[in-house]
Coordinates of C-alpha atoms in Angstrom, one line a residue:
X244 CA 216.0 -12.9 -129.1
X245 CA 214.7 -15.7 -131.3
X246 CA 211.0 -16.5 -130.5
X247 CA 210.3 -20.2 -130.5
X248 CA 206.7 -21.2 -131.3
X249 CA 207.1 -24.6 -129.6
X250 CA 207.5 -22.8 -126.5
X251 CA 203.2 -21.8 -126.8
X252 CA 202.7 -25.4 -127.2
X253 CA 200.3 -24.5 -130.6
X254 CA 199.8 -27.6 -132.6
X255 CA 201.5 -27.3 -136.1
X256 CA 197.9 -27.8 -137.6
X257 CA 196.6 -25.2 -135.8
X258 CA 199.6 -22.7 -137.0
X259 CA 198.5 -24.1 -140.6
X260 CA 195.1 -23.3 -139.9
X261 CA 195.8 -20.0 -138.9
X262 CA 198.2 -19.1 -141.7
X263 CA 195.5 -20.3 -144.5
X264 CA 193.0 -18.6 -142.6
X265 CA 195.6 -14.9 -142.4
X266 CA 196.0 -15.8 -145.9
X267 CA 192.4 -16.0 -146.8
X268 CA 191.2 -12.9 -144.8
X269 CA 194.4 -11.0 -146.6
X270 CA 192.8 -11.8 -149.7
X271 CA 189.5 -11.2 -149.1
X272 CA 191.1 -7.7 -147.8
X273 CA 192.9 -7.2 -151.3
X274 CA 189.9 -8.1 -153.2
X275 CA 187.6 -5.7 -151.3
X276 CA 189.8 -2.8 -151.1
X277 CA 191.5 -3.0 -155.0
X278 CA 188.4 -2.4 -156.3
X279 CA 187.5 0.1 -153.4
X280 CA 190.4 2.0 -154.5
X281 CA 189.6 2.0 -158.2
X282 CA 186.2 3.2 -157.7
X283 CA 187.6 6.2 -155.7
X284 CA 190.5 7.0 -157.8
X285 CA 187.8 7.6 -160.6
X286 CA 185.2 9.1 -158.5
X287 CA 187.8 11.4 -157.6
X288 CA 188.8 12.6 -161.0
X289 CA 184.7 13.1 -162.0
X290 CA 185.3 15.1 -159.3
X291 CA 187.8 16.8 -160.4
X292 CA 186.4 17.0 -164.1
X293 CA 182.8 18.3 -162.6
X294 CA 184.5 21.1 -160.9
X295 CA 186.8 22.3 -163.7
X296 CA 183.5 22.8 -165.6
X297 CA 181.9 24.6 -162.9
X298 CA 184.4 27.1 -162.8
X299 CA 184.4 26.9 -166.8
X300 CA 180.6 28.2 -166.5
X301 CA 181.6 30.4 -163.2
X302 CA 184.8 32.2 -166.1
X303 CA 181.8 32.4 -168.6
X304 CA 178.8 33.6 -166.9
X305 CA 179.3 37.2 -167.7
X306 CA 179.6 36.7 -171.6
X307 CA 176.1 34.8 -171.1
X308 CA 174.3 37.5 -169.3
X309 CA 176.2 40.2 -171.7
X310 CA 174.0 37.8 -174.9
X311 CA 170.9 37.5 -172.4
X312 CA 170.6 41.2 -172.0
X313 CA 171.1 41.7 -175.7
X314 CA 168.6 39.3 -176.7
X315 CA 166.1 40.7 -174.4
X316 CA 167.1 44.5 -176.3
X317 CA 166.8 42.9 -179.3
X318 CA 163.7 44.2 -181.4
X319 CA 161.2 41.7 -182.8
X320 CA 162.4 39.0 -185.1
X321 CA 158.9 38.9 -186.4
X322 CA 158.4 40.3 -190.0
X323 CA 155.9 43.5 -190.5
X324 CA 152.8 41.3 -191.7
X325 CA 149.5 43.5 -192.5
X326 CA 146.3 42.8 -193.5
X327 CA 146.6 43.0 -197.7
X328 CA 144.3 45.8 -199.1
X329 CA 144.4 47.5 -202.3
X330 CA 144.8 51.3 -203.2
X331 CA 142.9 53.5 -205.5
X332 CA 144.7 54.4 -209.2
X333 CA 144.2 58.1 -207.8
X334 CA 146.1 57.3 -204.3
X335 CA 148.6 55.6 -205.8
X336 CA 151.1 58.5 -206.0
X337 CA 150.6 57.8 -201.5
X338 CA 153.5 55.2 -202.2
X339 CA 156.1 57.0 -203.9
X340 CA 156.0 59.4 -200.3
X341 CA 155.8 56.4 -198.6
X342 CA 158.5 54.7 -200.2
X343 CA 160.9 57.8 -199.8
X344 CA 160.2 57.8 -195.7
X345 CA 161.1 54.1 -195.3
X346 CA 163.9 54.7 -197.6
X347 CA 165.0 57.6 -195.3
X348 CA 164.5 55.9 -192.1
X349 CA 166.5 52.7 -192.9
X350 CA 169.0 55.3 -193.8
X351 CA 168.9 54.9 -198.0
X352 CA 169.0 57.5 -200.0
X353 CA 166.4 57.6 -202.9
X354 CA 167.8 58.4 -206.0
X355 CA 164.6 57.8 -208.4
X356 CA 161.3 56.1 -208.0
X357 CA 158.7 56.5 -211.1
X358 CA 155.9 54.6 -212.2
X359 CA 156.2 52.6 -215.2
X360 CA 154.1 54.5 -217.9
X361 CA 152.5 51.4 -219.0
X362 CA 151.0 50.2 -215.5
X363 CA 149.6 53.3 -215.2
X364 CA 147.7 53.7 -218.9
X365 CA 146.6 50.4 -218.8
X366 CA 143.6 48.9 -217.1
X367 CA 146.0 47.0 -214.6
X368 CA 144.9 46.0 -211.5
X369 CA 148.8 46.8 -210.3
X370 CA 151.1 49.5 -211.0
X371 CA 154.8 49.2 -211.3
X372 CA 157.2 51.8 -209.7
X373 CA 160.9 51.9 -210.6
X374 CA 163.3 52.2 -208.1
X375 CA 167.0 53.6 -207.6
X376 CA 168.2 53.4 -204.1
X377 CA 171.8 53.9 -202.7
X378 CA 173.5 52.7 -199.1
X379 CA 174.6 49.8 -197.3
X380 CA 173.5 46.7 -197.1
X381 CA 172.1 46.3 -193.8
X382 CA 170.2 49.4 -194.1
X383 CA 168.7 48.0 -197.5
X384 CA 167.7 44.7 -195.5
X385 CA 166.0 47.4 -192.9
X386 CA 164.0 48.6 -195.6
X387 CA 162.6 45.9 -197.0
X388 CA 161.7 45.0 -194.0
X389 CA 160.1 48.0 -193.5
X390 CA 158.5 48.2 -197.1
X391 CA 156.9 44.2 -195.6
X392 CA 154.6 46.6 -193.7
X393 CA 152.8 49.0 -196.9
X394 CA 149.9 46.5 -196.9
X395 CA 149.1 47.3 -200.6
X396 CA 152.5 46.7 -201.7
X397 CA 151.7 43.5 -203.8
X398 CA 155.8 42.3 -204.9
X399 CA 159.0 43.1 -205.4
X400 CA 159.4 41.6 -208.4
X401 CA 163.1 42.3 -209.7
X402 CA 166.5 43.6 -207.7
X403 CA 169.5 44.4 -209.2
X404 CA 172.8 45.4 -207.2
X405 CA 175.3 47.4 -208.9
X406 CA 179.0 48.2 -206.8
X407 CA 180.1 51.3 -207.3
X408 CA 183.2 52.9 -204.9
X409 CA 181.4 55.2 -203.1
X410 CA 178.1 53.2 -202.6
X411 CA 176.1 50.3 -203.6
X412 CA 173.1 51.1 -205.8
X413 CA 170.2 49.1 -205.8
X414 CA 167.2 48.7 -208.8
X415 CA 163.8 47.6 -208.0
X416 CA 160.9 46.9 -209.8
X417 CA 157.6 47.1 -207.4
X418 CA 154.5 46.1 -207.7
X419 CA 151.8 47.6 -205.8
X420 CA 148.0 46.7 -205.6
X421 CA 145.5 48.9 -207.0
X422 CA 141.6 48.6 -207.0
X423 CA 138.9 50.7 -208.9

C-alpha cells in the first residue's frame, strides 16, 4: 500500500513548509540535546570521580584516627624553658647529681662528669664540667632535652660523637652559671 499525498489535497507549499519547519525543529532538538548530553556525560563522570574519593577517605579513615589518637598521646613538643638563675660555687657539685639522673632517665649511662680544674680555681662566673656519656641516639636527644630544664645550666658548648661497636659515646663540655 503506497500512500499518495495528493489524495489529502495538501498544497505542495504547504508540504515544503512543513518539511523546513520538521527540519528546523529537528535541529533545534539536536542542538539542545547534544549539548544536554555532553553536560551529563561529564557531570556523570565528576560523579563518578567524587565518589571514588569518598570511598578513598572511607578505605583511609582508620589510618587517620590511628595518627589522631597518637598525636593527642603525644607529649609536649614544647622545649623545658625555665626561668635562668645562677648557682652558688659551693652548690655547684648539685649538677653533677643532677646531671647523672637526667642521664639515667633518658636511659644514658654516665661514664664520667668532672669539673674542669681551672673553672673551678679561677674567679669565673661559670664552671665547666666534662662529660662522657654512652647510649643511643634518641635517648641522648631525650636528655638534652631534659638537661634544657636545669635553669642554671648556661651552654653546652662542645659535643663530640665517637662510634664504637657496642655503643655510641658522647663528649660534652658544659657550662653552668655560677654566682657569689
Amino acid at each position: 500500500m503506497k500512500m499518495d499525498i495528493s489524495k489529502f489535497n495538501i498544497p505542495e507549499k504547504s508540504i515544503s513548509y512543513l518539511v523546513i519547519c520538521v527540519g528546523i525543529i529537528t535541529i533545534i532538538c539536536l542542538l539542545g540535546i547534544y549539548p544536554l548530553y555532553r553536560y551529563n556525560t561529564s557531570l556523570t563522570d565528576n560523579i563518578r570521580e567524587i565518589n571514588y574519593q569518598i570511598k578513598e577517605q572511607n578505605d583511609l579513615m582508620p589510618q587517620y584516627l590511628v595518627l589522631v589518637k597518637n598525636l593527642e598521646k603525644k607529649e609536649s613538643q614544647l622545649l623545658p624553658l625555665p626561668k635562668r638563675t645562677k648557682i652558688s660555687r659551693e652548690q655547684a657539685g648539685k649538677f653533677q647529681e643532677e646531671f647523672r639522673k637526667i642521664a639515667s632517665k633518658s636511659g644514658i649511662m654516665t661514664v664520667s662528669l668532672t669539673p674542669d680544674l681551672t673553672t673551678l680555681t679561677t674567679d669565673s662566673q661559670y664552671i665547666l664540667n666534662n662529660a662522657v656519656v654512652k647510649g643511643e641516639f634518641m635517648n641522648f636527644r631525650k636528655m638534652l632535652i631534659d638537661m634544657g630544664s636545669v635553669p642554671y645550666l648556661d651552654s653546652i658548648d662542645e659535643i663530640l660523637i665517637q662510634q664504637y661497636p657496642d655503643a655510641i659515646e658522647y663528649r660534652m663540655k658544659i657550662s653552668i652559671e655560677t654566682g657569689k
